[in-house]
């Protein structure tokens, strides 16, 4: 069963069916790696240029800020929010102690999807529109990487100041990006690791990153064990 969505409302200079085509492309490039472990509730995709993109699981709505023909931002925003939608298939939100990890994982979803669609677009040599999309995605990926803020990811105990700062404020975008970039090679090597990510939305709200990774390791199929161990090493956490 596939993910279903309805694109509606005003999108500036472009029609909803054009936005729907781009949403479909993002879904096609990303959702299969979940192996069906997704939110099957039909989502309504709407535009609000005055707020940040966000996922309203309760009302089954994904709000995007992108508008008109800024197609690279549709890819960037929808991949991120689609990741939230799949993670939150069983509850409205992830616990505060892991929300920073959810934000970093969903930033990773955006990066992975942008890279995938860029590779596809540069092969469409006879289409100026596709070539422009590829170029815009490349520039956006480059800017994301340049703006990432490196932090000490040794989260082996609760005294980490960086960890506490992330728990207190999960939306430190440049730090989320840095974390996502550390995880990128792991997910590129084992893309079906995405099928285990919705566990984030099922663990008790009190669970911190160390216990989550151990639960992730114990509850996932053996084919993902090595990949999850690699994730644990990013944060210096023993499984």
GROMACS .gro file of C-alpha atoms in nm:
model
  239
    1UNK     CA    1   0.000   0.000   0.000
    2UNK     CA    2   0.133   0.343  -0.094
    3UNK     CA    3   0.124   0.679   0.078
    4UNK     CA    4  -0.168   0.893  -0.040
    5UNK     CA    5  -0.203   1.271  -0.039
    6UNK     CA    6  -0.421   1.550  -0.174
    7UNK     CA    7  -0.264   1.879  -0.281
    8UNK     CA    8  -0.511   2.164  -0.244
    9UNK     CA    9  -0.537   2.540  -0.198
   10UNK     CA   10  -0.343   2.829  -0.352
   11UNK     CA   11   0.022   2.791  -0.452
   12UNK     CA   12   0.094   3.129  -0.607
   13UNK     CA   13   0.184   3.121  -0.974
   14UNK     CA   14   0.154   2.743  -1.011
   15UNK     CA   15  -0.147   2.514  -1.004
   16UNK     CA   16  -0.204   2.245  -0.740
   17UNK     CA   17  -0.165   1.967  -0.998
   18UNK     CA   18   0.189   2.089  -1.075
   19UNK     CA   19   0.273   2.084  -0.705
   20UNK     CA   20   0.115   1.739  -0.681
   21UNK     CA   21   0.352   1.613  -0.951
   22UNK     CA   22   0.653   1.728  -0.749
   23UNK     CA   23   0.507   1.585  -0.427
   24UNK     CA   24   0.457   1.255  -0.609
   25UNK     CA   25   0.821   1.258  -0.723
   26UNK     CA   26   0.945   1.311  -0.366
   27UNK     CA   27   0.719   1.034  -0.240
   28UNK     CA   28   0.835   0.800  -0.517
   29UNK     CA   29   1.203   0.866  -0.437
   30UNK     CA   30   1.175   0.838  -0.059
   31UNK     CA   31   0.880   0.635   0.071
   32UNK     CA   32   0.975   0.296  -0.084
   33UNK     CA   33   1.270   0.273   0.156
   34UNK     CA   34   1.019   0.241   0.443
   35UNK     CA   35   0.904  -0.097   0.307
   36UNK     CA   36   0.543  -0.015   0.383
   37UNK     CA   37   0.611   0.090   0.744
   38UNK     CA   38   0.448   0.426   0.681
   39UNK     CA   39   0.155   0.642   0.778
   40UNK     CA   40  -0.121   0.518   0.548
   41UNK     CA   41  -0.361   0.800   0.641
   42UNK     CA   42  -0.421   1.024   0.341
   43UNK     CA   43  -0.252   1.362   0.401
   44UNK     CA   44  -0.372   1.698   0.275
   45UNK     CA   45  -0.082   1.912   0.149
   46UNK     CA   46  -0.142   2.287   0.183
   47UNK     CA   47   0.057   2.607   0.147
   48UNK     CA   48   0.114   2.880   0.403
   49UNK     CA   49   0.387   3.127   0.300
   50UNK     CA   50   0.375   3.297   0.641
   51UNK     CA   51   0.484   3.006   0.860
   52UNK     CA   52   0.757   2.743   0.861
   53UNK     CA   53   0.671   2.405   0.708
   54UNK     CA   54   0.514   2.169   0.959
   55UNK     CA   55   0.338   1.837   0.993
   56UNK     CA   56  -0.001   1.832   1.167
   57UNK     CA   57  -0.054   1.461   1.222
   58UNK     CA   58  -0.378   1.512   1.420
   59UNK     CA   59  -0.548   1.679   1.123
   60UNK     CA   60  -0.353   1.474   0.865
   61UNK     CA   61  -0.209   1.786   0.708
   62UNK     CA   62   0.136   1.878   0.577
   63UNK     CA   63   0.194   2.252   0.546
   64UNK     CA   64   0.463   2.383   0.311
   65UNK     CA   65   0.612   2.731   0.291
   66UNK     CA   66   0.737   2.689  -0.068
   67UNK     CA   67   0.535   2.872  -0.332
   68UNK     CA   68   0.517   2.937  -0.705
   69UNK     CA   69   0.798   2.778  -0.909
   70UNK     CA   70   1.056   2.732  -0.633
   71UNK     CA   71   1.063   2.360  -0.707
   72UNK     CA   72   1.381   2.285  -0.515
   73UNK     CA   73   1.215   2.410  -0.198
   74UNK     CA   74   0.914   2.186  -0.257
   75UNK     CA   75   1.156   1.891  -0.261
   76UNK     CA   76   1.343   2.016   0.047
   77UNK     CA   77   1.034   2.089   0.255
   78UNK     CA   78   0.807   1.803   0.156
   79UNK     CA   79   1.073   1.533   0.207
   80UNK     CA   80   1.137   1.670   0.557
   81UNK     CA   81   0.769   1.688   0.653
   82UNK     CA   82   0.688   1.352   0.491
   83UNK     CA   83   0.953   1.200   0.717
   84UNK     CA   84   0.773   1.348   1.020
   85UNK     CA   85   0.440   1.218   0.892
   86UNK     CA   86   0.567   0.861   0.865
   87UNK     CA   87   0.742   0.872   1.204
   88UNK     CA   88   0.429   1.006   1.373
   89UNK     CA   89   0.194   0.747   1.229
   90UNK     CA   90   0.107   0.620   1.579
   91UNK     CA   91   0.118   0.940   1.787
   92UNK     CA   92   0.097   1.317   1.750
   93UNK     CA   93   0.456   1.391   1.843
   94UNK     CA   94   0.788   1.244   1.952
   95UNK     CA   95   0.896   1.291   2.314
   96UNK     CA   96   1.096   1.603   2.397
   97UNK     CA   97   1.413   1.410   2.476
   98UNK     CA   98   1.427   1.270   2.120
   99UNK     CA   99   1.274   1.552   1.920
  100UNK     CA  100   1.617   1.684   1.820
  101UNK     CA  101   1.698   1.341   1.678
  102UNK     CA  102   1.369   1.338   1.485
  103UNK     CA  103   1.452   1.683   1.344
  104UNK     CA  104   1.800   1.566   1.243
  105UNK     CA  105   1.664   1.248   1.083
  106UNK     CA  106   1.407   1.448   0.887
  107UNK     CA  107   1.675   1.692   0.775
  108UNK     CA  108   1.861   1.382   0.656
  109UNK     CA  109   1.548   1.278   0.464
  110UNK     CA  110   1.552   1.612   0.284
  111UNK     CA  111   1.922   1.583   0.200
  112UNK     CA  112   1.890   1.225   0.073
  113UNK     CA  113   1.588   1.310  -0.142
  114UNK     CA  114   1.745   1.625  -0.285
  115UNK     CA  115   2.055   1.427  -0.382
  116UNK     CA  116   1.842   1.157  -0.547
  117UNK     CA  117   1.628   1.398  -0.746
  118UNK     CA  118   1.931   1.604  -0.845
  119UNK     CA  119   2.096   1.291  -0.990
  120UNK     CA  120   1.781   1.221  -1.188
  121UNK     CA  121   1.744   1.580  -1.308
  122UNK     CA  122   2.095   1.614  -1.450
  123UNK     CA  123   2.029   1.313  -1.673
  124UNK     CA  124   1.736   1.495  -1.836
  125UNK     CA  125   1.968   1.677  -2.076
  126UNK     CA  126   1.690   1.787  -2.312
  127UNK     CA  127   1.489   1.968  -2.045
  128UNK     CA  128   1.587   2.316  -1.930
  129UNK     CA  129   1.340   2.290  -1.641
  130UNK     CA  130   1.498   1.973  -1.506
  131UNK     CA  131   1.848   2.112  -1.548
  132UNK     CA  132   1.749   2.424  -1.354
  133UNK     CA  133   1.600   2.208  -1.078
  134UNK     CA  134   1.922   2.008  -1.058
  135UNK     CA  135   2.129   2.325  -1.037
  136UNK     CA  136   1.902   2.476  -0.770
  137UNK     CA  137   1.914   2.156  -0.566
  138UNK     CA  138   2.293   2.149  -0.589
  139UNK     CA  139   2.317   2.507  -0.461
  140UNK     CA  140   2.074   2.435  -0.178
  141UNK     CA  141   2.266   2.122  -0.075
  142UNK     CA  142   2.590   2.316  -0.085
  143UNK     CA  143   2.445   2.595   0.129
  144UNK     CA  144   2.309   2.347   0.383
  145UNK     CA  145   2.652   2.187   0.417
  146UNK     CA  146   2.829   2.521   0.448
  147UNK     CA  147   2.590   2.644   0.718
  148UNK     CA  148   2.613   2.329   0.930
  149UNK     CA  149   2.756   2.394   1.277
  150UNK     CA  150   2.991   2.120   1.403
  151UNK     CA  151   2.931   2.008   1.762
  152UNK     CA  152   3.073   1.746   1.996
  153UNK     CA  153   2.852   1.439   1.946
  154UNK     CA  154   2.986   1.238   2.239
  155UNK     CA  155   2.649   1.171   2.403
  156UNK     CA  156   2.770   0.874   2.608
  157UNK     CA  157   2.641   1.031   2.929
  158UNK     CA  158   2.387   1.290   3.038
  159UNK     CA  159   2.648   1.552   3.129
  160UNK     CA  160   2.693   1.653   2.764
  161UNK     CA  161   2.614   2.023   2.738
  162UNK     CA  162   2.549   1.990   2.365
  163UNK     CA  163   2.297   1.711   2.424
  164UNK     CA  164   2.112   1.913   2.684
  165UNK     CA  165   2.100   2.214   2.454
  166UNK     CA  166   1.947   1.997   2.180
  167UNK     CA  167   1.691   1.850   2.418
  168UNK     CA  168   1.598   2.201   2.532
  169UNK     CA  169   1.573   2.332   2.175
  170UNK     CA  170   1.528   2.066   1.907
  171UNK     CA  171   1.510   2.320   1.625
  172UNK     CA  172   1.874   2.428   1.602
  173UNK     CA  173   1.874   2.384   1.226
  174UNK     CA  174   2.246   2.417   1.160
  175UNK     CA  175   2.324   2.160   1.429
  176UNK     CA  176   2.048   1.931   1.299
  177UNK     CA  177   2.217   1.953   0.959
  178UNK     CA  178   2.556   1.864   1.102
  179UNK     CA  179   2.409   1.555   1.269
  180UNK     CA  180   2.228   1.461   0.948
  181UNK     CA  181   2.552   1.481   0.752
  182UNK     CA  182   2.722   1.241   0.998
  183UNK     CA  183   2.439   0.992   0.946
  184UNK     CA  184   2.425   1.035   0.567
  185UNK     CA  185   2.690   0.772   0.474
  186UNK     CA  186   2.519   0.513   0.694
  187UNK     CA  187   2.180   0.561   0.529
  188UNK     CA  188   2.335   0.576   0.184
  189UNK     CA  189   2.501   0.240   0.244
  190UNK     CA  190   2.180   0.086   0.386
  191UNK     CA  191   1.883   0.289   0.255
  192UNK     CA  192   1.626   0.045   0.394
  193UNK     CA  193   1.732   0.151   0.741
  194UNK     CA  194   1.453   0.406   0.689
  195UNK     CA  195   1.204   0.123   0.745
  196UNK     CA  196   1.311   0.112   1.112
  197UNK     CA  197   1.299   0.487   1.175
  198UNK     CA  198   0.924   0.499   1.269
  199UNK     CA  199   1.024   0.331   1.596
  200UNK     CA  200   1.099   0.690   1.703
  201UNK     CA  201   0.726   0.752   1.720
  202UNK     CA  202   0.653   0.447   1.934
  203UNK     CA  203   0.900   0.464   2.223
  204UNK     CA  204   0.790   0.613   2.559
  205UNK     CA  205   0.835   0.989   2.586
  206UNK     CA  206   1.091   0.957   2.866
  207UNK     CA  207   1.336   0.755   2.653
  208UNK     CA  208   1.667   0.937   2.588
  209UNK     CA  209   1.902   0.888   2.294
  210UNK     CA  210   2.119   0.616   2.452
  211UNK     CA  211   1.826   0.393   2.547
  212UNK     CA  212   1.653   0.462   2.216
  213UNK     CA  213   1.953   0.343   2.016
  214UNK     CA  214   1.970   0.025   2.226
  215UNK     CA  215   1.599  -0.033   2.171
  216UNK     CA  216   1.642   0.041   1.801
  217UNK     CA  217   1.916  -0.222   1.787
  218UNK     CA  218   1.718  -0.485   1.980
  219UNK     CA  219   1.388  -0.438   1.797
  220UNK     CA  220   1.518  -0.416   1.439
  221UNK     CA  221   1.589  -0.704   1.204
  222UNK     CA  222   1.947  -0.840   1.204
  223UNK     CA  223   2.008  -0.699   0.856
  224UNK     CA  224   2.018  -0.352   1.015
  225UNK     CA  225   2.238  -0.436   1.315
  226UNK     CA  226   2.564  -0.316   1.162
  227UNK     CA  227   2.405   0.010   1.045
  228UNK     CA  228   2.257   0.086   1.386
  229UNK     CA  229   2.595   0.013   1.547
  230UNK     CA  230   2.741   0.270   1.308
  231UNK     CA  231   2.480   0.521   1.423
  232UNK     CA  232   2.567   0.444   1.786
  233UNK     CA  233   2.933   0.519   1.714
  234UNK     CA  234   2.842   0.864   1.582
  235UNK     CA  235   2.721   0.944   1.935
  236UNK     CA  236   2.975   0.726   2.121
  237UNK     CA  237   2.694   0.516   2.266
  238UNK     CA  238   2.742   0.145   2.333
  239UNK     CA  239   2.465  -0.089   2.223
   0.00000   0.00000   0.00000
